[in-house]
PDB file of C-alpha atoms in Angstrom:
ATOM      1  CA  MET A  15     -22.109 -35.487  -5.869  1.00 52.00           C
ATOM      2  CA  SER A  16     -21.467 -32.122  -7.499  1.00 53.00           C
ATOM      3  CA  ASN A  17     -23.809 -30.407  -5.037  1.00 57.00           C
ATOM      4  CA  LEU A  18     -22.009 -32.087  -2.145  1.00 49.00           C
ATOM      5  CA  LEU A  19     -18.591 -30.900  -3.355  1.00 50.00           C
ATOM      6  CA  LYS A  20     -19.915 -27.399  -3.813  1.00 52.00           C
ATOM      7  CA  SER A  21     -21.292 -27.364  -0.279  1.00 50.00           C
ATOM      8  CA  LEU A  22     -17.976 -28.604   1.169  1.00 43.00           C
ATOM      9  CA  PHE A  23     -15.843 -25.974  -0.562  1.00 47.00           C
ATOM     10  CA  ARG A  24     -18.283 -23.091  -0.517  1.00 52.00           C
ATOM     11  CA  GLY A  25     -20.417 -23.589   2.553  1.00 49.00           C
ATOM     12  CA  ALA A  26     -23.117 -20.972   2.925  1.00 51.00           C
ATOM     13  CA  ALA A  27     -23.506 -18.560   0.053  1.00 52.00           C
ATOM     14  CA  PRO A  28     -21.401 -15.466   0.861  1.00 54.00           C
ATOM     15  CA  LEU A  29     -23.033 -12.089   1.029  1.00 52.00           C
ATOM     16  CA  PRO A  30     -21.968  -9.342  -1.403  1.00 52.00           C
ATOM     17  CA  GLY A  31     -18.518  -8.130  -0.385  1.00 51.00           C
ATOM     18  CA  GLU A  32     -17.722 -11.304   1.577  1.00 54.00           C
ATOM     19  CA  THR A  33     -15.511 -14.240   0.592  1.00 57.00           C
ATOM     20  CA  GLY A  34     -16.295 -17.911   0.796  1.00 65.00           C
ATOM     21  CA  ARG A  35     -14.369 -20.500   2.798  1.00 74.00           C
ATOM     22  CA  PHE A  36     -12.599 -21.851  -0.259  1.00 76.00           C
ATOM     23  CA  ALA A  37     -11.405 -18.388  -1.300  1.00 77.00           C
ATOM     24  CA  MET A  38     -10.212 -17.650   2.233  1.00 81.00           C
ATOM     25  CA  GLY A  39      -8.412 -20.996   2.471  1.00 80.00           C
ATOM     26  CA  LEU A  40      -6.762 -20.537  -0.898  1.00 82.00           C
ATOM     27  CA  SER A  41      -5.661 -17.021   0.043  1.00 79.00           C
ATOM     28  CA  GLY A  42      -4.198 -18.364   3.280  1.00 80.00           C
ATOM     29  CA  VAL A  43      -2.217 -21.064   1.462  1.00 82.00           C
ATOM     30  CA  ILE A  44      -0.851 -18.558  -1.069  1.00 83.00           C
ATOM     31  CA  LEU A  45       0.121 -16.146   1.722  1.00 79.00           C
ATOM     32  CA  LEU A  46       1.830 -18.954   3.653  1.00 78.00           C
ATOM     33  CA  LEU A  47       3.851 -20.002   0.605  1.00 80.00           C
ATOM     34  CA  ALA A  48       4.876 -16.382   0.053  1.00 76.00           C
ATOM     35  CA  VAL A  49       6.117 -15.782   3.605  1.00 75.00           C
ATOM     36  CA  LEU A  50       7.472 -19.277   4.340  1.00 77.00           C
ATOM     37  CA  PRO A  51      10.995 -18.577   2.990  1.00 74.00           C
ATOM     38  CA  ILE A  52      11.135 -15.349   5.001  1.00 76.00           C
ATOM     39  CA  LEU A  53       9.962 -17.091   8.172  1.00 78.00           C
ATOM     40  CA  THR A  54      12.518 -19.871   7.634  1.00 76.00           C
ATOM     41  CA  MET A  55      15.262 -17.286   7.198  1.00 73.00           C
ATOM     42  CA  ILE A  56      14.252 -15.467  10.395  1.00 77.00           C
ATOM     43  CA  VAL A  57      14.193 -18.702  12.406  1.00 76.00           C
ATOM     44  CA  MET A  58      17.613 -19.749  11.080  1.00 72.00           C
ATOM     45  CA  SER A  59      19.104 -16.373  11.976  1.00 71.00           C
ATOM     46  CA  PHE A  60      18.473 -17.194  15.650  1.00 75.00           C
ATOM     47  CA  SER A  61      20.043 -20.660  15.422  1.00 72.00           C
ATOM     48  CA  GLY A  62      22.446 -21.607  18.183  1.00 66.00           C
ATOM     49  CA  ALA A  63      24.117 -24.333  16.113  1.00 66.00           C
ATOM     50  CA  SER A  64      27.140 -23.982  13.865  1.00 66.00           C
ATOM     51  CA  ASN A  65      25.452 -25.637  10.889  1.00 64.00           C
ATOM     52  CA  LEU A  66      22.324 -25.043   8.815  1.00 66.00           C
ATOM     53  CA  ASP A  67      20.085 -27.797  10.206  1.00 66.00           C
ATOM     54  CA  PHE A  68      16.394 -26.882  10.185  1.00 70.00           C
ATOM     55  CA  PRO A  69      14.705 -26.573  12.593  1.00 73.00           C
ATOM     56  CA  PRO A  70      17.580 -25.471  14.840  1.00 71.00           C
ATOM     57  CA  ALA A  71      18.338 -27.552  17.900  1.00 69.00           C
ATOM     58  CA  SER A  72      18.949 -24.409  19.963  1.00 70.00           C
ATOM     59  CA  TYR A  73      18.570 -20.661  19.645  1.00 73.00           C
ATOM     60  CA  SER A  74      20.863 -17.733  20.387  1.00 73.00           C
ATOM     61  CA  LEU A  75      21.989 -14.342  19.110  1.00 76.00           C
ATOM     62  CA  GLN A  76      25.489 -15.510  18.206  1.00 73.00           C
ATOM     63  CA  TRP A  77      25.029 -14.989  14.465  1.00 74.00           C
ATOM     64  CA  TYR A  78      23.810 -11.434  14.954  1.00 77.00           C
ATOM     65  CA  GLN A  79      26.937 -10.776  17.020  1.00 74.00           C
ATOM     66  CA  ALA A  80      29.043 -12.324  14.248  1.00 73.00           C
ATOM     67  CA  ALA A  81      27.169 -10.252  11.671  1.00 73.00           C
ATOM     68  CA  TRP A  82      27.953  -7.047  13.573  1.00 75.00           C
ATOM     69  CA  ASN A  83      31.634  -7.951  13.778  1.00 72.00           C
ATOM     70  CA  THR A  84      31.651  -8.634  10.037  1.00 70.00           C
ATOM     71  CA  PHE A  85      29.864  -5.348   9.403  1.00 69.00           C
ATOM     72  CA  VAL A  86      32.612  -3.427  11.162  1.00 65.00           C
ATOM     73  CA  SER A  87      35.690  -5.276   9.859  1.00 63.00           C
ATOM     74  CA  PRO A  88      36.175  -7.920   7.143  1.00 59.00           C
ATOM     75  CA  ASP A  89      37.003 -11.516   7.928  1.00 58.00           C
ATOM     76  CA  ALA A  90      40.223 -13.061   6.701  1.00 53.00           C
ATOM     77  CA  SER A  91      38.304 -14.548   3.747  1.00 53.00           C
ATOM     78  CA  ASP A  92      36.676 -11.229   2.820  1.00 56.00           C
ATOM     79  CA  VAL A  93      38.252  -8.456   0.796  1.00 55.00           C
ATOM     80  CA  LEU A  94      35.633  -5.911   1.868  1.00 63.00           C
ATOM     81  CA  SER A  95      33.571  -5.626   5.039  1.00 69.00           C
ATOM     82  CA  LEU A  96      29.794  -5.692   4.957  1.00 74.00           C
ATOM     83  CA  GLY A  97      29.858  -2.041   6.007  1.00 77.00           C
ATOM     84  CA  GLN A  98      31.749  -1.105   2.856  1.00 81.00           C
ATOM     85  CA  ALA A  99      29.391  -3.166   0.693  1.00 83.00           C
ATOM     86  CA  PHE A 100      26.393  -1.586   2.433  1.00 84.00           C
ATOM     87  CA  THR A 101      27.778   1.909   1.776  1.00 86.00           C
ATOM     88  CA  THR A 102      28.259   1.046  -1.896  1.00 89.00           C
ATOM     89  CA  SER A 103      24.691  -0.292  -2.149  1.00 90.00           C
ATOM     90  CA  LEU A 104      23.270   2.870  -0.583  1.00 91.00           C
ATOM     91  CA  LEU A 105      25.340   5.084  -2.886  1.00 92.00           C
ATOM     92  CA  VAL A 106      24.423   3.172  -6.044  1.00 93.00           C
ATOM     93  CA  ALA A 107      20.739   2.939  -5.091  1.00 93.00           C
ATOM     94  CA  THR A 108      20.502   6.643  -4.267  1.00 93.00           C
ATOM     95  CA  LEU A 109      22.220   7.747  -7.484  1.00 94.00           C
ATOM     96  CA  SER A 110      20.152   5.322  -9.562  1.00 94.00           C
ATOM     97  CA  MET A 111      16.959   6.633  -7.979  1.00 93.00           C
ATOM     98  CA  LEU A 112      17.861  10.266  -8.665  1.00 94.00           C
ATOM     99  CA  PHE A 113      19.018   9.762 -12.253  1.00 95.00           C
ATOM    100  CA  ALA A 114      16.056   7.523 -13.109  1.00 93.00           C
ATOM    101  CA  THR A 115      13.670  10.157 -11.732  1.00 93.00           C
ATOM    102  CA  LEU A 116      15.352  12.992 -13.636  1.00 93.00           C
ATOM    103  CA  ILE A 117      14.940  10.997 -16.844  1.00 92.00           C
ATOM    104  CA  ALA A 118      11.463   9.628 -16.141  1.00 90.00           C
ATOM    105  CA  VAL A 119       9.646  12.876 -15.287  1.00 90.00           C
ATOM    106  CA  PRO A 120      10.255  14.649 -18.636  1.00 89.00           C
ATOM    107  CA  ALA A 121       9.838  11.335 -20.475  1.00 88.00           C
ATOM    108  CA  ALA A 122       6.434  10.781 -18.887  1.00 87.00           C
ATOM    109  CA  TYR A 123       5.391  14.327 -19.728  1.00 86.00           C
ATOM    110  CA  ALA A 124       6.415  13.868 -23.374  1.00 85.00           C
ATOM    111  CA  LEU A 125       4.677  10.498 -23.653  1.00 84.00           C
ATOM    112  CA  VAL A 126       1.389  11.906 -22.337  1.00 82.00           C
ATOM    113  CA  ARG A 127       1.300  15.451 -23.694  1.00 80.00           C
ATOM    114  CA  CYS A 128       3.173  15.198 -26.986  1.00 76.00           C
ATOM    115  CA  GLU A 129       2.274  13.445 -30.206  1.00 74.00           C
ATOM    116  CA  PHE A 130       5.197  12.308 -32.328  1.00 72.00           C
ATOM    117  CA  ARG A 131       6.135   9.569 -34.758  1.00 76.00           C
ATOM    118  CA  GLY A 132       7.343   6.435 -33.049  1.00 71.00           C
ATOM    119  CA  LYS A 133       5.479   7.113 -29.803  1.00 72.00           C
ATOM    120  CA  ALA A 134       4.164   3.554 -29.625  1.00 74.00           C
ATOM    121  CA  ALA A 135       7.661   2.198 -30.261  1.00 76.00           C
ATOM    122  CA  ALA A 136       9.042   4.442 -27.518  1.00 75.00           C
ATOM    123  CA  LEU A 137       6.497   3.057 -25.062  1.00 74.00           C
ATOM    124  CA  GLN A 138       7.514  -0.480 -25.972  1.00 73.00           C
ATOM    125  CA  LEU A 139      11.225   0.285 -25.644  1.00 75.00           C
ATOM    126  CA  MET A 140      10.630   1.796 -22.215  1.00 75.00           C
ATOM    127  CA  SER A 141       9.202  -1.537 -21.041  1.00 74.00           C
ATOM    128  CA  LEU A 142      11.891  -3.687 -22.690  1.00 74.00           C
ATOM    129  CA  PRO A 143      14.070  -4.081 -19.549  1.00 75.00           C
ATOM    130  CA  LEU A 144      11.068  -5.650 -17.790  1.00 75.00           C
ATOM    131  CA  VAL A 145      11.069  -8.665 -20.123  1.00 77.00           C
ATOM    132  CA  PHE A 146      14.716  -8.732 -21.226  1.00 78.00           C
ATOM    133  CA  PRO A 147      16.664 -11.673 -19.706  1.00 81.00           C
ATOM    134  CA  MET A 148      18.777 -10.281 -16.892  1.00 86.00           C
ATOM    135  CA  VAL A 149      21.725 -12.557 -17.665  1.00 86.00           C
ATOM    136  CA  VAL A 150      21.832 -11.408 -21.286  1.00 86.00           C
ATOM    137  CA  LEU A 151      21.467  -7.766 -20.246  1.00 86.00           C
ATOM    138  CA  GLY A 152      24.313  -8.088 -17.752  1.00 86.00           C
ATOM    139  CA  LEU A 153      26.559  -9.746 -20.326  1.00 88.00           C
ATOM    140  CA  ALA A 154      25.731  -7.113 -22.962  1.00 87.00           C
ATOM    141  CA  LEU A 155      26.500  -4.261 -20.562  1.00 88.00           C
ATOM    142  CA  LEU A 156      29.761  -5.952 -19.567  1.00 88.00           C
ATOM    143  CA  LEU A 157      30.858  -6.090 -23.211  1.00 89.00           C
ATOM    144  CA  ILE A 158      29.922  -2.434 -23.711  1.00 88.00           C
ATOM    145  CA  PHE A 159      31.743  -1.171 -20.625  1.00 87.00           C
ATOM    146  CA  ASP A 160      34.842  -3.268 -21.282  1.00 84.00           C
ATOM    147  CA  SER A 161      35.073  -1.835 -24.804  1.00 86.00           C
ATOM    148  CA  LEU A 162      35.279   1.750 -23.515  1.00 84.00           C
ATOM    149  CA  PRO A 163      38.712   3.419 -23.508  1.00 82.00           C
ATOM    150  CA  PHE A 164      38.295   4.407 -19.862  1.00 79.00           C
ATOM    151  CA  GLN A 165      37.476   2.448 -16.704  1.00 80.00           C
ATOM    152  CA  LEU A 166      34.162   2.722 -14.874  1.00 80.00           C
ATOM    153  CA  ASN A 167      33.690   1.345 -11.373  1.00 81.00           C
ATOM    154  CA  THR A 168      30.672   2.560  -9.441  1.00 84.00           C
ATOM    155  CA  SER A 169      29.349   4.413 -12.487  1.00 88.00           C
ATOM    156  CA  ARG A 170      28.789   1.206 -14.445  1.00 89.00           C
ATOM    157  CA  LEU A 171      26.569  -0.118 -11.659  1.00 91.00           C
ATOM    158  CA  VAL A 172      24.613   3.134 -11.538  1.00 93.00           C
ATOM    159  CA  ILE A 173      24.040   3.108 -15.316  1.00 92.00           C
ATOM    160  CA  ALA A 174      22.902  -0.525 -15.247  1.00 92.00           C
ATOM    161  CA  HIS A 175      20.543   0.044 -12.315  1.00 93.00           C
ATOM    162  CA  VAL A 176      19.052   3.140 -13.955  1.00 93.00           C
ATOM    163  CA  ILE A 177      18.240   1.010 -17.006  1.00 91.00           C
ATOM    164  CA  LEU A 178      16.540  -1.571 -14.782  1.00 91.00           C
ATOM    165  CA  ALA A 179      14.595   0.924 -12.653  1.00 90.00           C
ATOM    166  CA  LEU A 180      13.607   3.369 -15.401  1.00 90.00           C
ATOM    167  CA  PRO A 181      10.503   1.440 -16.630  1.00 89.00           C
ATOM    168  CA  PHE A 182       9.029   1.430 -13.114  1.00 88.00           C
ATOM    169  CA  VAL A 183       9.626   5.138 -12.608  1.00 90.00           C
ATOM    170  CA  VAL A 184       8.266   6.015 -16.055  1.00 89.00           C
ATOM    171  CA  ARG A 185       5.132   3.902 -15.513  1.00 87.00           C
ATOM    172  CA  ASN A 186       4.365   5.594 -12.204  1.00 86.00           C
ATOM    173  CA  CYS A 187       5.076   9.098 -13.519  1.00 87.00           C
ATOM    174  CA  THR A 188       2.980   8.398 -16.622  1.00 87.00           C
ATOM    175  CA  ALA A 189       0.089   7.167 -14.478  1.00 85.00           C
ATOM    176  CA  ALA A 190       0.275  10.402 -12.484  1.00 85.00           C
ATOM    177  CA  MET A 191       0.445  12.501 -15.674  1.00 84.00           C
ATOM    178  CA  LEU A 192      -2.665  10.844 -17.118  1.00 83.00           C
ATOM    179  CA  SER A 193      -4.699  12.156 -14.182  1.00 82.00           C
ATOM    180  CA  ILE A 194      -3.603  15.766 -14.813  1.00 79.00           C
ATOM    181  CA  GLY A 195      -5.651  17.595 -17.398  1.00 78.00           C
ATOM    182  CA  SER A 196      -4.035  20.012 -19.820  1.00 78.00           C
ATOM    183  CA  GLU A 197      -6.360  22.764 -18.564  1.00 80.00           C
ATOM    184  CA  VAL A 198      -4.190  23.279 -15.464  1.00 81.00           C
ATOM    185  CA  GLU A 199      -1.229  24.251 -17.664  1.00 76.00           C
ATOM    186  CA  GLU A 200      -3.440  26.488 -19.794  1.00 80.00           C
ATOM    187  CA  ALA A 201      -4.717  28.249 -16.689  1.00 83.00           C
ATOM    188  CA  ALA A 202      -1.156  28.825 -15.464  1.00 80.00           C
ATOM    189  CA  LYS A 203      -0.156  30.248 -18.848  1.00 80.00           C
ATOM    190  CA  MET A 204      -3.186  32.546 -18.846  1.00 82.00           C
ATOM    191  CA  LEU A 205      -1.998  33.883 -15.484  1.00 80.00           C
ATOM    192  CA  GLY A 206       1.376  34.791 -17.001  1.00 78.00           C
ATOM    193  CA  ALA A 207       3.504  31.703 -16.401  1.00 77.00           C
ATOM    194  CA  SER A 208       5.872  30.513 -19.112  1.00 80.00           C
ATOM    195  CA  PRO A 209       5.411  26.965 -20.446  1.00 78.00           C
ATOM    196  CA  LEU A 210       8.416  25.737 -18.432  1.00 82.00           C
ATOM    197  CA  ARG A 211       7.230  27.538 -15.283  1.00 82.00           C
ATOM    198  CA  ALA A 212       3.783  25.996 -15.678  1.00 81.00           C
ATOM    199  CA  ILE A 213       5.302  22.520 -15.825  1.00 82.00           C
ATOM    200  CA  VAL A 214       7.674  23.051 -12.873  1.00 81.00           C
ATOM    201  CA  ASP A 215       5.259  24.904 -10.573  1.00 81.00           C
ATOM    202  CA  VAL A 216       1.968  23.216 -11.472  1.00 82.00           C
ATOM    203  CA  VAL A 217       2.409  19.855 -13.219  1.00 83.00           C
ATOM    204  CA  VAL A 218       5.350  18.443 -11.249  1.00 82.00           C
ATOM    205  CA  PRO A 219       3.740  19.043  -7.813  1.00 84.00           C
ATOM    206  CA  LEU A 220       0.587  17.311  -9.057  1.00 85.00           C
ATOM    207  CA  MET A 221       2.761  14.334 -10.124  1.00 84.00           C
ATOM    208  CA  ARG A 222       4.055  13.999  -6.556  1.00 85.00           C
ATOM    209  CA  SER A 223       2.488  10.612  -5.824  1.00 83.00           C
ATOM    210  CA  GLY A 224       3.792   9.011  -9.003  1.00 86.00           C
ATOM    211  CA  ILE A 225       7.255  10.533  -8.598  1.00 88.00           C
ATOM    212  CA  LEU A 226       7.581   9.366  -4.980  1.00 88.00           C
ATOM    213  CA  ALA A 227       6.351   5.880  -5.876  1.00 86.00           C
ATOM    214  CA  GLY A 228       8.814   5.636  -8.746  1.00 88.00           C
ATOM    215  CA  MET A 229      11.698   6.900  -6.632  1.00 89.00           C
ATOM    216  CA  LEU A 230      11.141   4.379  -3.852  1.00 88.00           C
ATOM    217  CA  LEU A 231      10.667   1.523  -6.308  1.00 88.00           C
ATOM    218  CA  ALA A 232      13.890   2.519  -8.078  1.00 91.00           C
ATOM    219  CA  PHE A 233      15.752   2.503  -4.767  1.00 92.00           C
ATOM    220  CA  ILE A 234      14.387  -0.923  -3.801  1.00 89.00           C
ATOM    221  CA  ILE A 235      15.164  -2.417  -7.217  1.00 90.00           C
ATOM    222  CA  SER A 236      18.716  -1.073  -7.207  1.00 91.00           C
ATOM    223  CA  PHE A 237      19.422  -2.032  -3.598  1.00 90.00           C
ATOM    224  CA  ASN A 238      18.363  -5.656  -4.169  1.00 87.00           C
ATOM    225  CA  GLU A 239      19.672  -6.153  -7.720  1.00 89.00           C
ATOM    226  CA  PHE A 240      21.974  -9.159  -8.115  1.00 88.00           C
ATOM    227  CA  THR A 241      21.969 -10.711 -11.610  1.00 88.00           C
ATOM    228  CA  VAL A 242      23.140  -7.736 -13.673  1.00 89.00           C
ATOM    229  CA  THR A 243      25.389  -6.515 -10.851  1.00 90.00           C
ATOM    230  CA  TYR A 244      27.155  -9.876 -10.807  1.00 88.00           C
ATOM    231  CA  PHE A 245      28.534  -9.190 -14.308  1.00 88.00           C
ATOM    232  CA  LEU A 246      29.626  -5.623 -13.555  1.00 87.00           C
ATOM    233  CA  TYR A 247      31.082  -5.504 -10.057  1.00 84.00           C
ATOM    234  CA  ASN A 248      34.770  -5.665  -9.249  1.00 80.00           C
ATOM    235  CA  ILE A 249      36.664  -6.593  -6.135  1.00 76.00           C
ATOM    236  CA  ASP A 250      36.735  -3.008  -4.857  1.00 76.00           C
ATOM    237  CA  VAL A 251      33.104  -2.142  -5.672  1.00 81.00           C
ATOM    238  CA  MET A 252      30.760  -4.757  -4.230  1.00 83.00           C
ATOM    239  CA  THR A 253      27.094  -4.404  -3.260  1.00 88.00           C
ATOM    240  CA  VAL A 254      25.377  -6.209  -0.396  1.00 85.00           C
ATOM    241  CA  PRO A 255      23.711  -8.947  -2.545  1.00 87.00           C
ATOM    242  CA  ILE A 256      27.064  -9.725  -4.203  1.00 86.00           C
ATOM    243  CA  TRP A 257      28.838  -9.725  -0.832  1.00 81.00           C
ATOM    244  CA  MET A 258      26.263 -12.128   0.606  1.00 80.00           C
ATOM    245  CA  TYR A 259      26.595 -14.394  -2.415  1.00 81.00           C
ATOM    246  CA  SER A 260      30.373 -14.490  -1.992  1.00 78.00           C
ATOM    247  CA  ARG A 261      29.869 -15.653   1.604  1.00 73.00           C
ATOM    248  CA  THR A 262      27.580 -18.502   0.575  1.00 73.00           C
ATOM    249  CA  VAL A 263      29.944 -19.661  -2.185  1.00 70.00           C
ATOM    250  CA  SER A 264      33.005 -19.918   0.055  1.00 63.00           C
ATOM    251  CA  SER A 265      31.063 -21.546   2.905  1.00 62.00           C
ATOM    252  CA  LEU A 266      27.465 -21.815   4.070  1.00 64.00           C
ATOM    253  CA  ASP A 267      27.873 -19.170   6.736  1.00 66.00           C
ATOM    254  CA  PRO A 268      24.778 -18.837   8.979  1.00 70.00           C
ATOM    255  CA  THR A 269      25.524 -15.113   9.398  1.00 74.00           C
ATOM    256  CA  VAL A 270      24.064 -14.682   5.896  1.00 76.00           C
ATOM    257  CA  PHE A 271      20.603 -15.199   7.414  1.00 76.00           C
ATOM    258  CA  SER A 272      21.236 -12.350   9.853  1.00 77.00           C
ATOM    259  CA  PHE A 273      22.247 -10.101   6.953  1.00 78.00           C
ATOM    260  CA  ALA A 274      19.156 -11.188   5.014  1.00 78.00           C
ATOM    261  CA  VAL A 275      16.897 -10.224   7.936  1.00 80.00           C
ATOM    262  CA  LEU A 276      18.426  -6.739   7.812  1.00 80.00           C
ATOM    263  CA  ILE A 277      17.725  -6.468   4.082  1.00 81.00           C
ATOM    264  CA  VAL A 278      14.124  -7.626   4.552  1.00 81.00           C
ATOM    265  CA  LEU A 279      13.589  -5.038   7.306  1.00 83.00           C
ATOM    266  CA  ILE A 280      14.944  -2.268   5.067  1.00 81.00           C
ATOM    267  CA  ASP A 281      12.718  -3.338   2.158  1.00 79.00           C
ATOM    268  CA  PHE A 282       9.700  -3.635   4.454  1.00 81.00           C
ATOM    269  CA  ALA A 283      10.300  -0.135   5.829  1.00 83.00           C
ATOM    270  CA  LEU A 284      10.572   1.288   2.302  1.00 79.00           C
ATOM    271  CA  ILE A 285       7.386  -0.447   1.134  1.00 79.00           C
ATOM    272  CA  TRP A 286       5.556   0.733   4.260  1.00 81.00           C
ATOM    273  CA  ALA A 287       6.752   4.280   3.597  1.00 77.00           C
ATOM    274  CA  LEU A 288       5.632   3.945  -0.015  1.00 74.00           C
ATOM    275  CA  GLU A 289       2.099   2.991   1.005  1.00 75.00           C
ATOM    276  CA  LYS A 290       1.928   5.729   3.639  1.00 73.00           C
ATOM    277  CA  LEU A 291       3.217   8.468   1.352  1.00 68.00           C
ATOM    278  CA  VAL A 292       1.346   7.769  -1.864  1.00 66.00           C
ATOM    279  CA  GLY A 293      -1.146   4.965  -1.152  1.00 61.00           C
ATOM    280  CA  GLU A 294      -1.746   1.910  -3.305  1.00 52.00           C
ATOM    281  CA  GLY A 295      -3.463   3.974  -5.973  1.00 51.00           C
ATOM    282  CA  GLY A 296      -0.255   5.800  -6.797  1.00 51.00           C
ATOM    283  CA  VAL A 297       1.925   2.754  -7.391  1.00 53.00           C
ATOM    284  CA  SER A 298       2.284   0.979 -10.733  1.00 51.00           C
ATOM    285  CA  PHE A 299       4.402  -2.193 -10.830  1.00 50.00           C
TER     286      PHE A 299
END
């Protein structure tokens, strides 16, 4: 019986470098489960009905037309248009990416090149946002910002998103630093460069793949962040995920699927650019 089961799942013994039928089938099932929500969302965005029945009884582009109208001007139930929320998301994501990179590059250099007390603790603290509950983090940041004597609007979102994206940028920059030997800096110093000039002109260009990977990951994380943003946004500063959530709370508007398709296309383009620019070897999640 055991031999029979093995023959059914495995078939002929695969050659080195090949996969068996069971492995291929399992991979196909996992891939289907991963893309099924996205495929469902795409199908529903072309629905010709006014409700969310699946599968749709008819198909049309009416919800994309409604999405464009909403992008340009807000509905009566909306305080801000999608265009304003999209502009805020781009601004916050860009600033978060830049600030996280400016912090991560020297931090990665110090973690790799320097020896100091508490280095292991610093490495652990850098990774803390990866495992910290997002709801608790959002609530803690809300209490901190509300206790300040001055008001922060967009800045509070940027600070929160930098905290969330920083571990990813540091990990990628650190991975790039580990591949750079100290002899390149020594050679630059022997040729007359100052220590700072050696880092800026020699080390940083060699970290290019890790820096680019970290920057794009930071942008993607910030652009799609919802949980922490939900605690920190206000009615005048609203990102795209928060705006979409507000539409689903008031009513199950099918235009949300059209907006979601746009977000997926943006994320797909960024991930494609990430792989083309630095390759899979330069990315650390």
